[in-house]
XYZ file of C-alpha atoms in Angstrom:
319
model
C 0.000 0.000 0.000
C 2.583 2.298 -0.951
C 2.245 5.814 -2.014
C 3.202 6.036 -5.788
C 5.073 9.167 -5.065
C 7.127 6.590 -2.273
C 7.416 3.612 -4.945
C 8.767 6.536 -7.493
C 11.473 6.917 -5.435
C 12.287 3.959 -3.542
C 14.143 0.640 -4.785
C 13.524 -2.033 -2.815
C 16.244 -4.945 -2.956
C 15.780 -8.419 -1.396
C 17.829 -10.675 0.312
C 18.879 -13.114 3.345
C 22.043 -11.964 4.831
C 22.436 -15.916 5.468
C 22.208 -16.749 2.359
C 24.803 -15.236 -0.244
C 23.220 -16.681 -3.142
C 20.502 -14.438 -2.691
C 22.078 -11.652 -2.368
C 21.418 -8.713 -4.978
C 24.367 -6.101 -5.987
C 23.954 -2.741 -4.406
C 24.237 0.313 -6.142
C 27.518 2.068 -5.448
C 26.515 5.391 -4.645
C 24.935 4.788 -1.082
C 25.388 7.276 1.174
C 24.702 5.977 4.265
C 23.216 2.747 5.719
C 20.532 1.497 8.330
C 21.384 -2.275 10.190
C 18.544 -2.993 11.685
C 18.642 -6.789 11.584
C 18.171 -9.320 14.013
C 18.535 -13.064 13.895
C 16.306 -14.273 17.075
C 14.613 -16.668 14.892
C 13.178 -19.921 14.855
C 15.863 -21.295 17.309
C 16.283 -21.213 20.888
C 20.740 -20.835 20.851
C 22.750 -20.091 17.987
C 21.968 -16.854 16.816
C 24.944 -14.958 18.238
C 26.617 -16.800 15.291
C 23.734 -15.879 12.831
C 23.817 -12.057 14.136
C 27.882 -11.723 13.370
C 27.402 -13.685 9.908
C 24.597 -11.204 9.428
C 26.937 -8.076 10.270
C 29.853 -9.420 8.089
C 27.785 -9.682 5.267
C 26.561 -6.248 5.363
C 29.846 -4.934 5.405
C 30.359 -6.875 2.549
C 27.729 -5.635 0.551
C 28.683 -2.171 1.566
C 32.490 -2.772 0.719
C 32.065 -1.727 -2.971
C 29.890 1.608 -2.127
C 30.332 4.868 -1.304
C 29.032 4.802 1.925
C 29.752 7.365 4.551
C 28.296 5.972 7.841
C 26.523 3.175 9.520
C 23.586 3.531 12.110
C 23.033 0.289 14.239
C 20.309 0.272 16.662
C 21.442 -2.013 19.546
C 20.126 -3.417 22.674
C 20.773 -1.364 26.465
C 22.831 -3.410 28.688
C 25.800 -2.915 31.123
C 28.551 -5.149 33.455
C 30.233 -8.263 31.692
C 27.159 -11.034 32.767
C 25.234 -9.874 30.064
C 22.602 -12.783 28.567
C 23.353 -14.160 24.879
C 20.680 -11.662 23.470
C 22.532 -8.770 24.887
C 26.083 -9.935 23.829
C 25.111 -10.903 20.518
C 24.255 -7.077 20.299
C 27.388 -5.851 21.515
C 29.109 -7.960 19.182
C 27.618 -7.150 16.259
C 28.744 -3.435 17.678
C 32.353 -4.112 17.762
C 31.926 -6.182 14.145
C 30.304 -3.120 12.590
C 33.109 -0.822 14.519
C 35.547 -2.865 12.661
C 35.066 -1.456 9.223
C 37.024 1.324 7.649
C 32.866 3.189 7.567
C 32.206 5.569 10.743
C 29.676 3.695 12.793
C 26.617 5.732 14.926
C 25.169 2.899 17.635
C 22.204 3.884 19.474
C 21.465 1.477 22.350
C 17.882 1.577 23.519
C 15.531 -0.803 26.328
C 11.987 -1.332 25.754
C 10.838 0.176 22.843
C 7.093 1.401 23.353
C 5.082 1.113 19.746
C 2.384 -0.962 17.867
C 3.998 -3.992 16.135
C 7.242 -3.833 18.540
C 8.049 -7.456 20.397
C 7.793 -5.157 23.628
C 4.489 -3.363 22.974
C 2.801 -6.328 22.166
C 3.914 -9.010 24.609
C 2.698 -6.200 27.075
C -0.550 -5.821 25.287
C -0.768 -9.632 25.125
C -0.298 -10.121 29.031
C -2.347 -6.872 30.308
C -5.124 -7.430 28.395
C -5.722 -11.619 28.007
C -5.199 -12.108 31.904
C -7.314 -10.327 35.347
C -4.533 -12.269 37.279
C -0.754 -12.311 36.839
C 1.414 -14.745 38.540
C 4.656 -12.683 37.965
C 8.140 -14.027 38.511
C 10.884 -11.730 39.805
C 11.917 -9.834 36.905
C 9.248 -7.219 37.126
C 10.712 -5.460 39.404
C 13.729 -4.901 37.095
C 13.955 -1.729 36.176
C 14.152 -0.076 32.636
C 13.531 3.305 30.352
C 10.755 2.715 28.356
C 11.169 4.746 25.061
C 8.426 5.037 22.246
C 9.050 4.126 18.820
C 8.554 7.252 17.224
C 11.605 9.091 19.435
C 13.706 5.744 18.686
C 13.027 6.670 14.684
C 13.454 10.520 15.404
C 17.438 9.590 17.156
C 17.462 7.391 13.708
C 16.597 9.850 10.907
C 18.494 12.532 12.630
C 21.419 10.821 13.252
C 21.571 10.612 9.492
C 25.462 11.908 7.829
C 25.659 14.445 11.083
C 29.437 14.583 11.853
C 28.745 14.956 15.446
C 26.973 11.588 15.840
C 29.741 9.533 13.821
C 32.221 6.906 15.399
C 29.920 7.529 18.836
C 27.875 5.189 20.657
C 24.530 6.476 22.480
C 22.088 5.575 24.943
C 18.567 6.601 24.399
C 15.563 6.532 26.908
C 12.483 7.716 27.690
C 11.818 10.154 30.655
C 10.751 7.808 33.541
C 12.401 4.827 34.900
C 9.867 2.215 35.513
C 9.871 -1.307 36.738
C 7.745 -3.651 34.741
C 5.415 -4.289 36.941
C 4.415 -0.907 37.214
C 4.655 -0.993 33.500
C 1.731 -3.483 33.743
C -0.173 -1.457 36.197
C 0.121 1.976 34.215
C -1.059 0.069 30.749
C -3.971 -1.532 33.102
C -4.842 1.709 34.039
C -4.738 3.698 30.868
C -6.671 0.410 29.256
C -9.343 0.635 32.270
C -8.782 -2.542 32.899
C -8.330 -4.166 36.137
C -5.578 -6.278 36.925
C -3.921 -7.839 40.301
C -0.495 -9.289 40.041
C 0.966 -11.708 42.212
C 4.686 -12.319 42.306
C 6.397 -15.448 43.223
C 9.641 -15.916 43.792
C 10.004 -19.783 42.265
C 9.037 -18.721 38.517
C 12.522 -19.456 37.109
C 13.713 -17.878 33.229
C 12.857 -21.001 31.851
C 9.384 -21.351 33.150
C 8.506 -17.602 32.808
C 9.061 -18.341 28.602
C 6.724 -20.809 29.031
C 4.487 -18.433 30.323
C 5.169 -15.868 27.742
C 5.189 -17.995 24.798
C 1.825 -19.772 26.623
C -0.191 -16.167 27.049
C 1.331 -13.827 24.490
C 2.187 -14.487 20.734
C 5.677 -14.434 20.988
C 7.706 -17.506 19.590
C 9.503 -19.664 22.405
C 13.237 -18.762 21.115
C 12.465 -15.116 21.415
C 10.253 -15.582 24.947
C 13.587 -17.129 26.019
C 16.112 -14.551 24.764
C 13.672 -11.537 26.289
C 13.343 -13.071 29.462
C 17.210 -13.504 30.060
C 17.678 -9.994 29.262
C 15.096 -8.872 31.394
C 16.128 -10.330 34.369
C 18.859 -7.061 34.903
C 18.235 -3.414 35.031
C 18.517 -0.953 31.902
C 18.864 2.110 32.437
C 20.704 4.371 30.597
C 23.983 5.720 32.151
C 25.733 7.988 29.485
C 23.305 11.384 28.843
C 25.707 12.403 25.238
C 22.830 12.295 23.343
C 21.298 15.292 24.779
C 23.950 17.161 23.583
C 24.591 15.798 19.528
C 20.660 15.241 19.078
C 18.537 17.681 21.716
C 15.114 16.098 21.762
C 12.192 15.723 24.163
C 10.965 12.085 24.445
C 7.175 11.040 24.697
C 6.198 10.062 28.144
C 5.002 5.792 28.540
C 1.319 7.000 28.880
C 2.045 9.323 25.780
C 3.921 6.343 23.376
C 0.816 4.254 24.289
C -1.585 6.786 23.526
C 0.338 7.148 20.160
C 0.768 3.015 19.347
C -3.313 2.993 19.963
C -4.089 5.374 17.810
C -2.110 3.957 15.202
C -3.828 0.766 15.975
C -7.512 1.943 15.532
C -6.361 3.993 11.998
C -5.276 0.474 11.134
C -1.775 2.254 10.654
C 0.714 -0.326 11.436
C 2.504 -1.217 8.501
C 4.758 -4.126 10.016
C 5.338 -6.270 13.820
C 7.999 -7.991 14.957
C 6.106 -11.192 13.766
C 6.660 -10.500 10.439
C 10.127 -11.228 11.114
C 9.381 -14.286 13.055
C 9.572 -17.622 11.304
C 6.571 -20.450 12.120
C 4.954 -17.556 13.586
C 1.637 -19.393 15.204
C -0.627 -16.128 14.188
C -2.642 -16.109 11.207
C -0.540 -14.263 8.182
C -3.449 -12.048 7.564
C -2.914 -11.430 11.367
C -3.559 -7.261 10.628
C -7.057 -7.255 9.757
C -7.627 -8.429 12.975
C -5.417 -6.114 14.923
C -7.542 -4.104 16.442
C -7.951 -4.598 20.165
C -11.022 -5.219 22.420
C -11.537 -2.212 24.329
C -12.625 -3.841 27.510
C -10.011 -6.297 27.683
C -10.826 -9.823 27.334
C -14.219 -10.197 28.779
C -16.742 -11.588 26.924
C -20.834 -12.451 27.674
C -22.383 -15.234 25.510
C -26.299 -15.194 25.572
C -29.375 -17.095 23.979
C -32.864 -15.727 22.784
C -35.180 -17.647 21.252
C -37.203 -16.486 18.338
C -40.539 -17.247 17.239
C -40.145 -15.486 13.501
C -37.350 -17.276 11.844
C -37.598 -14.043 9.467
C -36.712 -11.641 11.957
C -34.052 -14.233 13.529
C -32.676 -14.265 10.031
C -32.839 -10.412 9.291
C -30.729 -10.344 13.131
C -28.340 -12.465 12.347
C -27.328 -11.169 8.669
C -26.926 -7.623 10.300
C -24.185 -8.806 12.498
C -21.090 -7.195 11.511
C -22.418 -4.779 9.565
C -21.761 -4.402 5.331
């Protein structure tokens, strides 16, 4: 669904950066170049190896271009016990570093917007269940940012000298723990929701539960959870100075991802990414939420006049 004005000027190229043979030739005169790939794919371990094949690839591609920079967006993390998820990130950082092409990384937490693994594995968990048994890692703590400040740090990161051969932190103005994250989405949903955290849910068993309740694939369940057993929060404010910018509040980045929601607006999710995904592929035309959670009333009427049980029935709907 494309604008023609968009497909007039945009190329689109396809290929798997795991498979060379599909590979198409770029044009040389690139200027600069977006990595925002991820391999967290059908498998539950491996894909730190599938990320840095991924990376080298690119660079390969890019070899024979004119490119003058790189922007990466990476994962927040800090200390050296950092889960495979997060260290698959940082490597791809120091692979992409590597090159003789000035690199701009921008690590960011939980990213706040319709279609995002985060948004909707909150959605999923807020909205399908009036009782949460919660293991410990809700009361990590992180810097939720929304989407659209993630893509403003993106676009204006674009050939600006200052932002070249630097890596940034980028957050959103509260530091929340997830649980309260639960509570505040509850609340702006008006739904209500008690949680009930137990101290025996281990990693393993808590991607059960998210790959149980919420549509997220097992291998990814597993890589989130590991990572979201530690604090993110950012610790290194140079961003403020390279790219001044005033980030949406949580309440504010869900009011946005909802409205983009009922305008039917979201062109892609993280599922589209996702192979074996267990949703239907047409999974957008039924994206729109229910607006009083998950509850539900089933009733019977008889009727007398099969016509006007007929006439009912046909209206349902609407056209």
């Amino acid at each position: 669904s494309l604008s023609p004005h968009l497909l007039n000027n945009v190329t689109i190229l396809v290929g798997d950066l795991l498979d060379q043979r599909s590979l198409p030739t770029l044009p040389t005169d690139i200027d600069a170049a977006y990595y925002l790939v991820h391999s967290m794919r059908a498998q539950s371990t491996g894909f730190l190896n599938a990320e840095a094949a991924s990376a080298k690839t690119f660079l390969q591609l890019l070899k024979p271009t004119k490119c003058q920079q790189i922007i990466f967006l990476s994962g927040l993390s800090h200390g050296t016990s950092l889960s495979e998820h997060m260290a698959s990130r940082q490597n791809v950082e120091t692979i992409l570093q590597k090159s003789l092409i000035p690199v701009t990384v921008f690590r960011a937490g939980i990213v706040i917007g319709a279609g995002s693994a985060s948004f909707e594995i909150l959605r999923d968990l807020v909205e399908k269940l009036p009782v949460m048994i919660c293991p410990r890692w809700v009361n990590s703590r992180c810097q939720p940012i929304a989407l659209a400040d993630v893509i403003t740090y993106l676009q204006r990161a674009l050939l600006n000298p200052s932002s070249q051969n630097r890596v940034f932190e980028i957050e959103g103005p509260e530091i929340l723990t997830y649980v309260k994250m639960f509570r505040r989405f509850a609340l702006f949903r008006g739904l209500r929701r008690w949680m009930c955290l137990v101290p025996v849910l281990t990693p393993k068993l808590s991607s059960y539960w998210l790959y149980g309740v919420t549509s997220t694939p097992f291998p990814l369940a597993k890589a989130l959870v590991e990572s979201l057993t530690s604090d993110a929060i950012c610790q290194d404010k140079a961003i403020t100075s390279v790219i001044p910018h005033t980030c949406l509040t949580y309440e504010e980045s869900l009011l946005r991802s909802f409205g983009l929601i009922e305008q039917q607006s979201v062109i892609t999710s993280f599922e589209d990414a996702v192979a074996k995904s267990r949703k239907n592929p047409n999974f957008l035309n039924y994206i729109q939420p229910p607006h009083f959670g998950c509850t539900s009333w089933v009733g019977q009427r008889p009727y007398r006049n099969k016509t006007e049980a007929i006439e009912r029935l046909w209206r349902i709907g609407g056209d």
